[in-house]
Structure formats: C-alpha cells, structure tokens
Coordinates of C-alpha atoms in Angstrom, one line a residue:
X1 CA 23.6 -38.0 73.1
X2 CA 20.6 -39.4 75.0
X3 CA 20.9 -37.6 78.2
X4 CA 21.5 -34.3 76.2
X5 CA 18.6 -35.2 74.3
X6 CA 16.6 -35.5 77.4
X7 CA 17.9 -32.2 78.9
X8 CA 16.2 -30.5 75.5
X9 CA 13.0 -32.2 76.1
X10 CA 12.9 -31.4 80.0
X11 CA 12.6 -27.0 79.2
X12 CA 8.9 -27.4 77.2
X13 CA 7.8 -29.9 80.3
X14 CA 8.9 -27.6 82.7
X15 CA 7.5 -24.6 81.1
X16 CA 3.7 -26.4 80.3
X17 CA 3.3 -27.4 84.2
X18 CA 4.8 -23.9 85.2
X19 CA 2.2 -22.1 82.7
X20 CA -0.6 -24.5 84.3
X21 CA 0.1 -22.9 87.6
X22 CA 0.3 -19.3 86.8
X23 CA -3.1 -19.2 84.3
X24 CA -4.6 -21.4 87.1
X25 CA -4.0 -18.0 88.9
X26 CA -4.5 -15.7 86.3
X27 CA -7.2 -16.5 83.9
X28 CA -9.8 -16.5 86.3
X29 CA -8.7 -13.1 88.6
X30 CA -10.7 -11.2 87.2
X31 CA -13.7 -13.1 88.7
X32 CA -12.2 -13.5 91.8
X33 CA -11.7 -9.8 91.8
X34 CA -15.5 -9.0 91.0
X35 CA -17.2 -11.8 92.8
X36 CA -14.9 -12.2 96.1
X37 CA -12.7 -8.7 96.9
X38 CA -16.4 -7.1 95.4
X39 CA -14.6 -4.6 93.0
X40 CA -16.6 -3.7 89.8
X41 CA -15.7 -4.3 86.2
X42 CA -13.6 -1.6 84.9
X43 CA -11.5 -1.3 88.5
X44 CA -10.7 -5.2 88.2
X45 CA -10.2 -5.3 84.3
X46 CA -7.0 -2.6 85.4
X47 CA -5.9 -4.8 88.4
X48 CA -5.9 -7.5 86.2
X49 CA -4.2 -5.4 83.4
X50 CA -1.6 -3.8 85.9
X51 CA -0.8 -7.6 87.7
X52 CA -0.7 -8.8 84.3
X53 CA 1.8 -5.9 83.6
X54 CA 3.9 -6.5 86.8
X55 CA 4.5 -10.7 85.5
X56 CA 6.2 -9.4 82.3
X57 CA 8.2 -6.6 83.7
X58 CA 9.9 -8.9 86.1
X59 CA 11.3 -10.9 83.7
X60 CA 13.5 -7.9 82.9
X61 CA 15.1 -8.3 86.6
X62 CA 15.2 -11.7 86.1
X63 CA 17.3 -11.6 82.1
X64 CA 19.6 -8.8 83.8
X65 CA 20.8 -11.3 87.0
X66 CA 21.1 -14.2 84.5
X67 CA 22.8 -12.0 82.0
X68 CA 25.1 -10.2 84.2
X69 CA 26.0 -12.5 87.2
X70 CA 23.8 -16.0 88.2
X71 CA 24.0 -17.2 85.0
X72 CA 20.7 -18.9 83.6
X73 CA 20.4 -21.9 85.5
X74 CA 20.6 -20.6 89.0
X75 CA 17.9 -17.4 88.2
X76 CA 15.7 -20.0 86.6
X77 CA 15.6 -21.8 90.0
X78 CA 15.5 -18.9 92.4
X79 CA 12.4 -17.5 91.2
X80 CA 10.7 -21.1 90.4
X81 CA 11.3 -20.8 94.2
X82 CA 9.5 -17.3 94.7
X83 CA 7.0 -18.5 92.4
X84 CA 5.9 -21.7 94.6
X85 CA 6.1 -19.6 97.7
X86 CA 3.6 -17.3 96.1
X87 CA 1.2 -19.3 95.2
X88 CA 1.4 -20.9 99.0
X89 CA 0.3 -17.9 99.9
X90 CA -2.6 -17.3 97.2
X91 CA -4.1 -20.9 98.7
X92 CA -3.4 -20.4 102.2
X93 CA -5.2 -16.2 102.2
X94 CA -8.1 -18.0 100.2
X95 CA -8.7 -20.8 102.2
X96 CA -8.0 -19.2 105.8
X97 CA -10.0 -15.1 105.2
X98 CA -11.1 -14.7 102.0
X99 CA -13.5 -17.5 100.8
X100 CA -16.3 -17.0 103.5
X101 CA -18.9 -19.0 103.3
X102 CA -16.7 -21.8 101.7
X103 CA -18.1 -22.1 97.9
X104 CA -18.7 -18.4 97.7
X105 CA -17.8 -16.3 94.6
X106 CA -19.7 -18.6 92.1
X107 CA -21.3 -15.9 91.0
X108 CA -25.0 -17.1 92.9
X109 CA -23.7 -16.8 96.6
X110 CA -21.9 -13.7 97.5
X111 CA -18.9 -13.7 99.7
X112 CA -18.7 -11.6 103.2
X113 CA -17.0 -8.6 103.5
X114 CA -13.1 -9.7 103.6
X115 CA -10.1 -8.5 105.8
X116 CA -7.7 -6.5 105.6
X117 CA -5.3 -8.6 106.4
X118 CA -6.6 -11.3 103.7
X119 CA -6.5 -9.0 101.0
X120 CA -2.9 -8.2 102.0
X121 CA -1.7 -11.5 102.0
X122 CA -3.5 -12.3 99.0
X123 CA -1.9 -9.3 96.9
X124 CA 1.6 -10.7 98.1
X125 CA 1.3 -13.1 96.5
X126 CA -0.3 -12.8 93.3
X127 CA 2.8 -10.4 93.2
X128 CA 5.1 -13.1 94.3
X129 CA 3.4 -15.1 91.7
X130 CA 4.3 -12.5 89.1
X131 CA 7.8 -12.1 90.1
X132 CA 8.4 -15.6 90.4
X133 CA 6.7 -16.9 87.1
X134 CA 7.8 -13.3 85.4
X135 CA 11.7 -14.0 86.5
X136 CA 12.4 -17.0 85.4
X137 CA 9.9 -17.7 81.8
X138 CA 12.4 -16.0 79.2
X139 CA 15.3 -17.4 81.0
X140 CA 13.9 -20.4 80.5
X141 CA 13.2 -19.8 76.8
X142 CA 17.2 -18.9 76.7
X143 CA 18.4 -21.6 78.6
X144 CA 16.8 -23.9 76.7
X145 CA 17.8 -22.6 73.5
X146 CA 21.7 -23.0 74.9
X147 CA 21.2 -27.0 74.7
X148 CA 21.3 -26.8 71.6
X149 CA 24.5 -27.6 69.6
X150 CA 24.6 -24.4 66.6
X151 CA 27.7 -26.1 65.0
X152 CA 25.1 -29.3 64.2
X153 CA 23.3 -28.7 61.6
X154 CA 20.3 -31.1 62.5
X155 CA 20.6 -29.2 66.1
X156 CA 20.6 -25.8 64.6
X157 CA 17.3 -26.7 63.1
X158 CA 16.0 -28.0 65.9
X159 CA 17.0 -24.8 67.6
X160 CA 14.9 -23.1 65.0
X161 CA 11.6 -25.0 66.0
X162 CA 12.5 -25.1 69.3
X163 CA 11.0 -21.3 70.4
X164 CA 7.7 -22.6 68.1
X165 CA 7.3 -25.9 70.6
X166 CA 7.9 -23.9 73.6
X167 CA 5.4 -21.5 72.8
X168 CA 3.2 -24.9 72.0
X169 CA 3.8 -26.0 75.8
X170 CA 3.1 -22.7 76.9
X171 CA -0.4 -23.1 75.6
X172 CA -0.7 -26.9 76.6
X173 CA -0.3 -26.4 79.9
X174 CA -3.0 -23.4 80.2
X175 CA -5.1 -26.0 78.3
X176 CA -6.2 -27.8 81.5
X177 CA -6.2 -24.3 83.6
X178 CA -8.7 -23.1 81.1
X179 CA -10.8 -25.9 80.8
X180 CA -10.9 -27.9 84.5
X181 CA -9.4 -25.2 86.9
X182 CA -11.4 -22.3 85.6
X183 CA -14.8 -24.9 86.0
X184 CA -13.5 -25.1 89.4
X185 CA -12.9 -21.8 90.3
X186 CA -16.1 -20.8 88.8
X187 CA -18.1 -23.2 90.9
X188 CA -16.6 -21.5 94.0
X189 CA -13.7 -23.8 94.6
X190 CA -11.1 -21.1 94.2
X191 CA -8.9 -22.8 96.7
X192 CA -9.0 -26.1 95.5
X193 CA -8.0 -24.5 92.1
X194 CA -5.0 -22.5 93.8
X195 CA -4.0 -25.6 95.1
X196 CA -3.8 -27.6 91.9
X197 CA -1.5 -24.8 90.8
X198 CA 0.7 -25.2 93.5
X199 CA 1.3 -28.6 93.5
X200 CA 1.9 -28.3 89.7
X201 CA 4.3 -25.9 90.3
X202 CA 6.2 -28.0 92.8
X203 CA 6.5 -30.4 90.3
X204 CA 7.7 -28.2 87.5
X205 CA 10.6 -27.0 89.8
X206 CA 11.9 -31.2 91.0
X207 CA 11.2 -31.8 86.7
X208 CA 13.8 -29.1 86.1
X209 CA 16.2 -30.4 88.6
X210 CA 15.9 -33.6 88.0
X211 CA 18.2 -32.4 84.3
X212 CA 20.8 -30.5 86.3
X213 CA 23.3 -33.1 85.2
X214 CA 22.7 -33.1 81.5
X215 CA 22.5 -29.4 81.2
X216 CA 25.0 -27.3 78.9
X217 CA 25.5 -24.1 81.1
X218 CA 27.1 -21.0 80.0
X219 CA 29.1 -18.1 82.0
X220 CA 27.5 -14.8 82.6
X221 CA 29.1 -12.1 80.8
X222 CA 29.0 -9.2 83.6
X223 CA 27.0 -6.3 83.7
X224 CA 25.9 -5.0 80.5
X225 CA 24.1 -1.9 81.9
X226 CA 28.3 -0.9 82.6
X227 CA 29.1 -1.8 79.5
X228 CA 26.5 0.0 77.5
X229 CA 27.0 3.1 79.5
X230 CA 30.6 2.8 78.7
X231 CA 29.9 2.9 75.1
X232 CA 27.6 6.2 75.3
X233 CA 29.8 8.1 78.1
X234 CA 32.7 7.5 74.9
X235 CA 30.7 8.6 72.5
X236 CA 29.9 12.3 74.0
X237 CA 33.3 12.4 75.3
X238 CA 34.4 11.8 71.3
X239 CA 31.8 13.8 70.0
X240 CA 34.2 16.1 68.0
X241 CA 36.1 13.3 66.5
X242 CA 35.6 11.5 63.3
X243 CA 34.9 7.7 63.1
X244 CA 37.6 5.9 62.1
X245 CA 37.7 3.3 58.6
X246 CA 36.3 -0.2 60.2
X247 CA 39.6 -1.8 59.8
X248 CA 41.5 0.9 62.2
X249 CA 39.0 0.5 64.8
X250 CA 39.9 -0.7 68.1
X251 CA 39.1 -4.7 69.0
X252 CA 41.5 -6.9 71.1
X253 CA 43.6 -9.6 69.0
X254 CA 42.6 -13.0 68.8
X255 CA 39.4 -14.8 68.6
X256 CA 37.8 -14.6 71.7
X257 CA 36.0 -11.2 72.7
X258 CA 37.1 -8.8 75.5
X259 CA 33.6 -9.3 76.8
X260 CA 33.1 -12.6 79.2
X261 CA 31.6 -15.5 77.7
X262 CA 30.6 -13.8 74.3
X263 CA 32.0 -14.1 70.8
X264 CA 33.1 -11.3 69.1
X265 CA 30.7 -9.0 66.7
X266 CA 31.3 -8.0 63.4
X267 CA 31.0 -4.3 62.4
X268 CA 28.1 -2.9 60.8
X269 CA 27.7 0.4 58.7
X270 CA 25.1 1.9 60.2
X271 CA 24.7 4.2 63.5
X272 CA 28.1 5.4 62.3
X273 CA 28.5 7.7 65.5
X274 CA 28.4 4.9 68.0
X275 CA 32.4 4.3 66.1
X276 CA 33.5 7.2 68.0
X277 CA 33.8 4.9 70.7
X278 CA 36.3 2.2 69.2
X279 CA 38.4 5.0 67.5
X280 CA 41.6 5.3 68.6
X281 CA 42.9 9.6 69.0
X282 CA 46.0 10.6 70.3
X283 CA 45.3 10.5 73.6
X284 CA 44.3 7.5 73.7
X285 CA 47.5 5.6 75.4
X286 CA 47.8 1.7 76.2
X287 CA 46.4 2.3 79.4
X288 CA 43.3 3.6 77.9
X289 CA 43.7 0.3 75.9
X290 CA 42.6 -1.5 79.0
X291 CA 40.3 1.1 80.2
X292 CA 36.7 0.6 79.0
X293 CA 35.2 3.8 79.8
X294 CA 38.0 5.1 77.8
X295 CA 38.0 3.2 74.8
X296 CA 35.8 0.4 73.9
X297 CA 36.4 -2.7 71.8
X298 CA 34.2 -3.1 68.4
X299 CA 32.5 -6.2 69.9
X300 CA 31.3 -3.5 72.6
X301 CA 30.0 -1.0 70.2
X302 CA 28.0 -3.2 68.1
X303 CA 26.4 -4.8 71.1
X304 CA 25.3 -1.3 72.1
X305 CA 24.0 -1.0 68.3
X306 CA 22.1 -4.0 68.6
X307 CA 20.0 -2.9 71.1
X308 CA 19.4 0.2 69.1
X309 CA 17.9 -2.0 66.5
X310 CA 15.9 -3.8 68.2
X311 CA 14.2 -1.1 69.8
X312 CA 12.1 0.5 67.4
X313 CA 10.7 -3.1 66.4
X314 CA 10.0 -3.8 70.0
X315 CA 8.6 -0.6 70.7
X316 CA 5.7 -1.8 67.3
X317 CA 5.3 -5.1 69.2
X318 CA 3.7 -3.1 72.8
X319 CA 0.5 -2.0 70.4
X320 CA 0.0 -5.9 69.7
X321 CA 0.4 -6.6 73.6
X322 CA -2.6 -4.2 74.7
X323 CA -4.9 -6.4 72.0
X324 CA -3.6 -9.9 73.3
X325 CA -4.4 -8.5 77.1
X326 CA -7.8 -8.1 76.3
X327 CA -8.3 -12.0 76.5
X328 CA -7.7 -11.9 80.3
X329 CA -10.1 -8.8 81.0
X330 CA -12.8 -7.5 78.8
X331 CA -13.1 -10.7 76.5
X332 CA -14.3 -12.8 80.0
X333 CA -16.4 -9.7 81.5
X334 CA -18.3 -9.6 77.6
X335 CA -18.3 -13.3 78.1
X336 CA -20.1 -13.4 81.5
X337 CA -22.4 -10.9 80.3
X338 CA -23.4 -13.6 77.7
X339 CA -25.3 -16.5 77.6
X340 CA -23.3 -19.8 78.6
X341 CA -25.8 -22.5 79.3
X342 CA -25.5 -25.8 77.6
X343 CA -28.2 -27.0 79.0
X344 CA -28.0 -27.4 83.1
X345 CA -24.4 -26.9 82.6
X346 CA -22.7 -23.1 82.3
X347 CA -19.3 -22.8 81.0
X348 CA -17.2 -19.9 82.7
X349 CA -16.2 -17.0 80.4
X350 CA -13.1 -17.4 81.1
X351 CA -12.6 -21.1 80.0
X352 CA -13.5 -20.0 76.7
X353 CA -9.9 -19.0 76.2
X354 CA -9.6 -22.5 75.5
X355 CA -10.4 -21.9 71.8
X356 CA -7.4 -19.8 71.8
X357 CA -5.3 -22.3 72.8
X358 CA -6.5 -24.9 70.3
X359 CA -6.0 -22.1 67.9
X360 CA -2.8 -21.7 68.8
X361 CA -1.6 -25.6 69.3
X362 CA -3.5 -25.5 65.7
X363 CA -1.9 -23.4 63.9
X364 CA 1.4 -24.5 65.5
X365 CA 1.1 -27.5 63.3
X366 CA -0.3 -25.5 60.5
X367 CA 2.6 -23.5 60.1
X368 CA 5.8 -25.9 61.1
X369 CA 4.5 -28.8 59.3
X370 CA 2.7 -27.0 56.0
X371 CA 3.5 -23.2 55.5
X372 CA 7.2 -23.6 56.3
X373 CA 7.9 -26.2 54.1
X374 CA 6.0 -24.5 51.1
X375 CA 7.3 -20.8 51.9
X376 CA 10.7 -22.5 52.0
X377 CA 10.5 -24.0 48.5
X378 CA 8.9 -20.9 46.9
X379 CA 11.6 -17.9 49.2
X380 CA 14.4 -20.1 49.6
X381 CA 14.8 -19.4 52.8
X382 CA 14.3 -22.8 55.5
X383 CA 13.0 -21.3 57.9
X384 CA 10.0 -20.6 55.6
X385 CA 9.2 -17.0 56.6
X386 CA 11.7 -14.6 58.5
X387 CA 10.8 -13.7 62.3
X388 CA 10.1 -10.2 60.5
X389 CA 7.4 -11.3 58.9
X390 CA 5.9 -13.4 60.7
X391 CA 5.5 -10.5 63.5
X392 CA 4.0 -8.3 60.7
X393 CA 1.6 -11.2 60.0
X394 CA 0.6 -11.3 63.8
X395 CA -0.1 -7.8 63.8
X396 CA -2.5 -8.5 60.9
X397 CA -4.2 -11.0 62.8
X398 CA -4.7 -8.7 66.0
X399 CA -6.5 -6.1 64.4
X400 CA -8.7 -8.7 62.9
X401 CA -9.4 -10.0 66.1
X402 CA -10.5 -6.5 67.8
X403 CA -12.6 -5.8 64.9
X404 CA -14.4 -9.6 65.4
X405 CA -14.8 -8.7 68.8
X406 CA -16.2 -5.1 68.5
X407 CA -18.9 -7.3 66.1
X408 CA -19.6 -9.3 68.9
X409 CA -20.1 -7.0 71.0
X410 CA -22.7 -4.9 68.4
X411 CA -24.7 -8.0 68.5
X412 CA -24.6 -8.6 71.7
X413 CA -26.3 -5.1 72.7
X414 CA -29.1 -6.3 70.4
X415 CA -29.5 -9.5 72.2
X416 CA -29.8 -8.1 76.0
X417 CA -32.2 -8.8 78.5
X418 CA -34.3 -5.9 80.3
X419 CA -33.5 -5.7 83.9
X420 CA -30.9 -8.3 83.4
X421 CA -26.3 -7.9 82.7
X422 CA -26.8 -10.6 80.7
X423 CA -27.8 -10.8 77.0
X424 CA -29.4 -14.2 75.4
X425 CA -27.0 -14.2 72.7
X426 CA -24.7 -17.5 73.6
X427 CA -20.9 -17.4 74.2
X428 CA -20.2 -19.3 71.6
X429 CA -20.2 -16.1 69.1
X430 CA -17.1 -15.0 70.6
X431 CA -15.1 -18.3 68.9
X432 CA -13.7 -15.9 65.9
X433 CA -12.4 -13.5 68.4
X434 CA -10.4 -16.1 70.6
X435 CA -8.9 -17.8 67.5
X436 CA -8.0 -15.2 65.9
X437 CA -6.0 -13.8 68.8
X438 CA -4.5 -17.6 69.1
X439 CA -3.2 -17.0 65.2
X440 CA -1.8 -14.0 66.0
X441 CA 0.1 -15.8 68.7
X442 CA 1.7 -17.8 66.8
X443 CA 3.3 -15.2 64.3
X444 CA 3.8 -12.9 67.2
X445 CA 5.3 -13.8 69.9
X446 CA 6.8 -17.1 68.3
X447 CA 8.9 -15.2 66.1
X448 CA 9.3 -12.6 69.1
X449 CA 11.1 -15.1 71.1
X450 CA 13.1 -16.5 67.8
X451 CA 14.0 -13.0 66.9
X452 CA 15.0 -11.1 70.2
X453 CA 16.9 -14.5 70.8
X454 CA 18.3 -14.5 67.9
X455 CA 19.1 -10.9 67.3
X456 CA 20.6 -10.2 71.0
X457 CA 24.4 -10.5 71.5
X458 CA 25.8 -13.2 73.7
X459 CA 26.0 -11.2 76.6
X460 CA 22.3 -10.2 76.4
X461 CA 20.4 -13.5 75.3
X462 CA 17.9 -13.5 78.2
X463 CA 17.5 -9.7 78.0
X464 CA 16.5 -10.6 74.5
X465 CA 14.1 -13.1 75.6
X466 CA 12.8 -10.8 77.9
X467 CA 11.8 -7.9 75.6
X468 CA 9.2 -10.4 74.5
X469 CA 7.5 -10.5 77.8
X470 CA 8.6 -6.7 78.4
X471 CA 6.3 -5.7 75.4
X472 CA 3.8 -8.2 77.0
X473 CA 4.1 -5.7 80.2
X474 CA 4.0 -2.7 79.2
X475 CA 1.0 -3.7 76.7
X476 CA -1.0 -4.6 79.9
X477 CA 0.3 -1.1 81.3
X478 CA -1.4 1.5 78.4
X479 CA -4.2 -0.9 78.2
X480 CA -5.0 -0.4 81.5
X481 CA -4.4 3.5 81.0
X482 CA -6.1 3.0 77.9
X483 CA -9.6 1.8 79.7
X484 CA -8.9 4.8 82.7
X485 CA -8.8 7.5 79.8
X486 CA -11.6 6.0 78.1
X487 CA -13.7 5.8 80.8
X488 CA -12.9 9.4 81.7
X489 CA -13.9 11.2 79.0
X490 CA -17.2 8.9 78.2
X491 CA -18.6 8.7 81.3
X492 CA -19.9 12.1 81.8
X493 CA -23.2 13.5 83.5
X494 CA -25.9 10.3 82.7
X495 CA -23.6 8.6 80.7
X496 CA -22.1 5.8 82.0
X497 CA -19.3 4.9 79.7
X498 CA -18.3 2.7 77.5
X499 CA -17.3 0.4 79.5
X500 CA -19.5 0.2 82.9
X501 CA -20.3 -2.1 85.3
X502 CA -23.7 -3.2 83.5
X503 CA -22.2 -3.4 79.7
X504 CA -25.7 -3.3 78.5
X505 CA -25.8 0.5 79.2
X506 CA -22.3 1.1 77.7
X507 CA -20.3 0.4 73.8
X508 CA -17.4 -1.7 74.4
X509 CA -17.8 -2.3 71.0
X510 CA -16.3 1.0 70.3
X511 CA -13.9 0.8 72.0
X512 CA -12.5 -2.7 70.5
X513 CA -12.8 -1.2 67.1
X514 CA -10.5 1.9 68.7
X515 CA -8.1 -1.0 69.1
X516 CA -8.5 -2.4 65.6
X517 CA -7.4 1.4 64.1
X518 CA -4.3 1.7 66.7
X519 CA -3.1 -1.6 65.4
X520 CA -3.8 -0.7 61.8
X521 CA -1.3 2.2 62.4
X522 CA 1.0 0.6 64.4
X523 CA 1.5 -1.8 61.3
X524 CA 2.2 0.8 58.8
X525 CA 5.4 1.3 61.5
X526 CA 5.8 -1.6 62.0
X527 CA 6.5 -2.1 58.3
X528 CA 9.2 1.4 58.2
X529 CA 10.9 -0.2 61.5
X530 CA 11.5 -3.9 59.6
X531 CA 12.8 -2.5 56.5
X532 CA 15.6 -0.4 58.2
X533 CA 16.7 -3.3 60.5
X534 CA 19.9 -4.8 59.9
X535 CA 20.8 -8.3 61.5
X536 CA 23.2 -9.1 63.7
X537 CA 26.5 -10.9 62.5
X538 CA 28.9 -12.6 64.7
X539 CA 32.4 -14.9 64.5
X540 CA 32.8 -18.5 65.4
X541 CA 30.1 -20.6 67.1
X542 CA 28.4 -21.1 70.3
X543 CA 29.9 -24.1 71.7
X544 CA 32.8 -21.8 72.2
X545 CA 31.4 -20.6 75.1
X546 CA 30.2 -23.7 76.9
X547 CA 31.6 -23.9 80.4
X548 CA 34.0 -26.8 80.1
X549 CA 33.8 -27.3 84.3
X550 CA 29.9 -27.4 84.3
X551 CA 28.7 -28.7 81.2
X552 CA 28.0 -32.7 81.7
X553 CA 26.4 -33.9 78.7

C-alpha cells in the first residue's frame, strides 16, 4: 500500500518540475520576441498565441498514441524525452547566436541583429518544447488518475481531488518560473533561465522513472478513430432502417467489452439514430457478427455518442481559452508599458502572473477544504458542485476578469507619459485582473480535466484529457486571429489600432471589453449545452482492466 501510495504522489511532482520548465520558456517569450528577435508587439503577441496554440494541440497526438497503441506510460516518457531535447536546443541557440552582447535583451541594451540560422534553431525548439510538454501533460493527468483504486471508496475520493491537486502543482511549479526565472530572464540572462528549465526537466523525467515499478498500467484499447468511423460508415449504410428496442440491440455476451481494455457501456436514449448501428437486419449474418464495419457492438455506439456529448460543451470551453491566453501576451505588454519600480528594483511584467498563481493555489484551498464541504451538505452531492458547474462558474469569472482588465487599461491611458510607452500608473493595478483569471482556473479547467476524464470512455481517457488542452489550443488560435482581424479593420489611414506597438496611441481597452461580451454570450451557451448533457454510465469497475503482467504494486 506504501509503494502504491508513493506512485500517486510521484504524478503532481513530476508535473510541477515539468511545468517549471516549460513556463520558464514560455512566460517570458514574448519579451524575448520583442527585445532579442526585434519583432514588435502585436506580431509577437500572435507568435506567442500561435506557439502557445501549437503546445495544446499536440497533446491530441500525444492522447491518440496512448489511447490507441503505447499505452500511457510509454507516450508519457517519449515526449518527456522530446521535451528535454527541446529545450537543449532553446539554451544551446541562445547562448551560441542569439544573445549577442551577452546580457542583451534586458530591455536597456539591445541585442545585434541575429542569424538565420539562430533563429532556426531556436524555433525548433520552442516547437520541440511544445510537442514534447504538449504530448505527454494530459497523459499524465490520465495516468495518474489510473493509480487510483475506483472500487475503494477512500481511493475513489481521492481520485476526485486528485485532478484539483494536479492542477495545484501545475501552478506551483510556474511559481518559481514566474518569480526567479522571469527576474532572470528579464535582467538579460535568458540562457541561464533556459538552462534552469532544462535541468528541471531532466529531473522531472529520472522522478517519473524512478515509480516505474509501483505503477498500475493499463492496455491500450486500439484505434478509436477505426472504431468511430465504423460506427458512422453503419449508420448511413442503415439509414433506412429503424432502430431497434435497447434490449434487441446487438452487444457480445458476457461481461467484458468487444473493445480492448474497456468495460462495457450502457445504453442511452438519446441520439437515437447512432442505434442503426447495433441493429441487427436480415442481412446481417454471423459473419457480420464479427465484422465491425458491419455491425457494431452497443459498447461501440455509445462511445461514439459520448464524444458527441462532449462536444458541444467543449466547443463553450474554446471562448474561455482565448481570455486565459491573454495572461501570456497582452496582460505582460500592458504590464511593461506600466510602471514597475519598487524603488531601484523593477519587477518584469511578466512575473506578475505570479498573483495568478497564488490565486489559484488560493482558491484551491478555498474550494476543497470550505465550499465543497458546505455545497455538499446543502446539494447532497460530495463532490460539492458538479464539474458542470463549476465550468459555468469559471466562465463567470473570465468575463469578470476581461472587464477588470479593459478598467485597467482606461486608467492607464490617463496615466501616460508624453514622449514616453510607459504610463506612471504602477503595475500593481493589474492585481484584480491576474486573480481573477487564477479563480477562473480553478472552476475551469479543474473541472475540465475532472469532467472530460470522467465523461470519456475507457478507450478514450487521455483523448478526454486532452480536449482540455485542445480547447487551451485552439483558444490561443482565434485569439491570435482575433488580434489580426482587430488590427485590420482599426488600423486604417492615421490610425494606428487598437493595439499598436506604442499602446499609448491605441485602446486595448476596447478590445478586452470585446472579450468580456463574447464570454457573456458564450455563457448563455454554455448554459443550453449543460442542460442537454447526459452522463456517461458504464458496468463493473476499473480494476478490471489493470494489466495483471505489468502492474507491480
């Protein structure tokens, strides 16, 4: 019990010196951008939005090859492995042809003209970063959900606060990238600070390792693109024929599920036409029994209907994604353009993402330790509030945030400095805005990662965990076509936009508050979307489908 113990501890270790590494590349690249590649604001807001993009949508390569064929553990330590080699790379282009003079890009000495081939290498790997960190981060989440005993029920409630203490270690370990590193990179040491995140990720990969023996590991279930498309390629080929009653439609006997290392789903009523594909006609023989693009099992169908569900509340959750992406881009450039002197000292705009992580590590507490238990006496419901709900309430939270930041931003204009970027008003007045966004964070994508986990079928457990970061992806994605489209239609003849390279001469403000009234009615969506979902049900438990040769615990 001890060593399994240990195994459940080792996930949130491995994930906070992981998440160290990758913020100490990402919360400051959009200063790098500016001060050492020389790009302006709104081109380097995008990069930063696209790369930012690029991390999350890997993590959709990485749930498939977990999902469908290297199981959990082994993606996990592939892409830890891409990720170290990227940020090699990121120290090594920084330290041999981009930092030139060494303790340039600290915003008071400029940096020479780089190379081509620096840049180059330094794109490859900020992407190898992205692929690396992107790939394995909700496999992670998944596998370390899977130690977890459901049939316990001190374990199953452990399971339950797991997702809400990973998300805690997320945010610890960008703590010390946000506070130290981003001081660092400020200052001009950029290559020290790369280097810090490469040794920390080095060390994330021997901690995860270092459990291999007291890991629970569980089989990959096969390709479920196959399957899915199997399911559909039925359905039109059945389109004429009428759904049969639940009880006559087709599932293998027994208890375990025609589908690899996945239990078997109970039927739902809705999405009655996806049936066609379990219905048995007369043509369908016992070879067609055997045949999955001929007839499918119900376990089959209703894993194809899951994902259907899902959808429409994932596709709410992108809105709250192009708020949360703000914190890497436009909240540090309207930091910078601030006044961040505490006396000789001046904090970096970026590091004051650090409120959001003491927000977050906050509220953590706040909710686990006082609003679940009271939620859970008055709705009878342990968990306190449902995942549902606590999404909605995150959603809340984000447009609060954009319309504290647009606020800001009005009184900031009225604080600037003739001549100057810069406005006298200090940083400080951006603390709402940061923890507010670090509330939303945890009703968001805490109950994100509990409900796509949750909700998603055996076979598809990491793709659940990776709509979370999906959303996180394509959020970056329309932000970043968000600014372009912006930019385009306000920055005509004189005008320079709302968001230019001096923000003294533009309204960012506006566009935050544009923000604000997207969110607003993506909530009243959001709400249609939650009230049709139906939840998943399943048969039998999830120690069923431990690998008996590989689990040692």
């Amino acid at each position: 019990m001890r060593r399994k113990e240990e195994a459940q501890k080792l996930q949130p270790c491995c994930l906070a010196l992981a998440t160290l590494a990758f913020y100490g590349v990402g919360v400051n690249l959009v200063l790098f951008l500016t001060r050492v590649l020389g790009q302006d604001n709104a081109e380097a807001a995008n990069n930063v939005s696209k790369w930012t993009g690029t991390v999350y949508m890997f993590s959709l390569i990485g749930a498939f090859l977990s999902d469908s064929y290297w199981g959990r553990y082994l993606t996990c330590t592939i892409f830890q492995l891409f990720f170290v080699l990227g940020l090699a790379l990121s120290t090594l282009s920084s330290w041999r042809f981009l930092i030139n003079p060494s303790g340039c890009g600290d915003e008071h000495t400029p940096c020479k003209p780089t190379s081509s081939i620096g840049v180059y290498i330094f794109y490859l790997s900020i992407y190898l970063v992205a692929f690396g960190y992107g790939g394995h981060q909700p496999t992670l989440a998944t596998f370390g959900a899977d130690q977890y005993d459901e049939k316990n029920p001190k374990e199953r409630g452990l399971k339950v606060a797991f997702f809400c203490y990973f998300y805690f270690s997320l945010n610890l370990g960008s703590l010390f990238s946000n506070t130290v590193l981003v001081y660092y990179e400020d200052t001009g040491k950029w290559t020290m600070g790369f280097f810090v995140s490469l040794i920390s990720a080095v060390v994330a990969l021997l901690c995860f390792l270092s459990g291999s023996p007291r890991y629970r590991y569980f089989k990959p279930s096969g390709n479920p693109v196959a399957r899915i498309a199997q399911v559909f390629t039925i359905v039109v080929r059945k389109w004429n024929v009428v759904p049969a009653k639940p009880d006559k439609l087709f599932e293998v006997n027994g208890s375990k599920s025609a589908i690899k290392g996945c239990r078997k789903i109970l039927h739902s009523d809705d999405l009655k036409f996806m049936d066609k594909a379990a219905t048995i006609t007369e043509n369908d023989d016992e070879n067609s029994r055997n045949n999955p693009w001929r007839l499918c099992t119900v376990t089959q169908v209703e894993e194809t209907k899951c994902i259907l569900r899902m959808l429409p509340v994932w596709l709410c959750t992108i809105t709250y994604s192009i708020v949360f992406t703000q914190m890497a881009s436009l909240f540090v450039e309207q930091g910078d353009a601030m006044n961040s002197r505490i006396g000789e000292f001046r904090l970096p705009a970026a590091s004051m993402s650090a409120f959001d992580i003491c927000s977050v590590l906050v509220f953590t507490g706040v909710y686990r330790q006082i609003l679940v238990p009271v939620v859970g006496r008055l709705s009878g419901n342990p968990k306190g509030l449902t995942e549902l709900q606590r999404m909605g309430i995150g959603l809340i939270f984000g447009m609060l945030s954009m319309v504290a930041s647009g606020m800001t931003e009005i009184a900031r204009l009225r604080h600037i400095i003739p001549g100057q970027k810069s406005s006298s008003m200090s940083i400080f007045y951006q603390i709402p805005q940061y923890v507010l966004v670090g509330a939303s964070e945890v009703f968001m994508y805490v109950g994100q990662l509990e409900f796509f986990n949750g909700q998603a079928p055996d076979g598809l457990k990491s793709f659940g965990s990776s709509l979370c970061m999906a959303s996180m992806s394509l959020g970056n994605y329309m932000s970043s076509m968000l600014v372009n489209v912006i930019m385009r239609i306000t920055a005509r003849g004189h005008d320079k936009g709302w968001i230019p390279d001096n923000l003294n001469t533009g309204h960012m403000d506006r566009f935050f508050f544009l923000l604000a009234g997207i969110v607003a009615f993506d909530f009243v969506l959001y709400l249609f979307c939650a009230k049709w979902y139906k939840s998943i049900s399943v048969e039998g438990g999830q120690e069923e489908l431990v690998d008996d040769v590989n689990c040692k615990v």
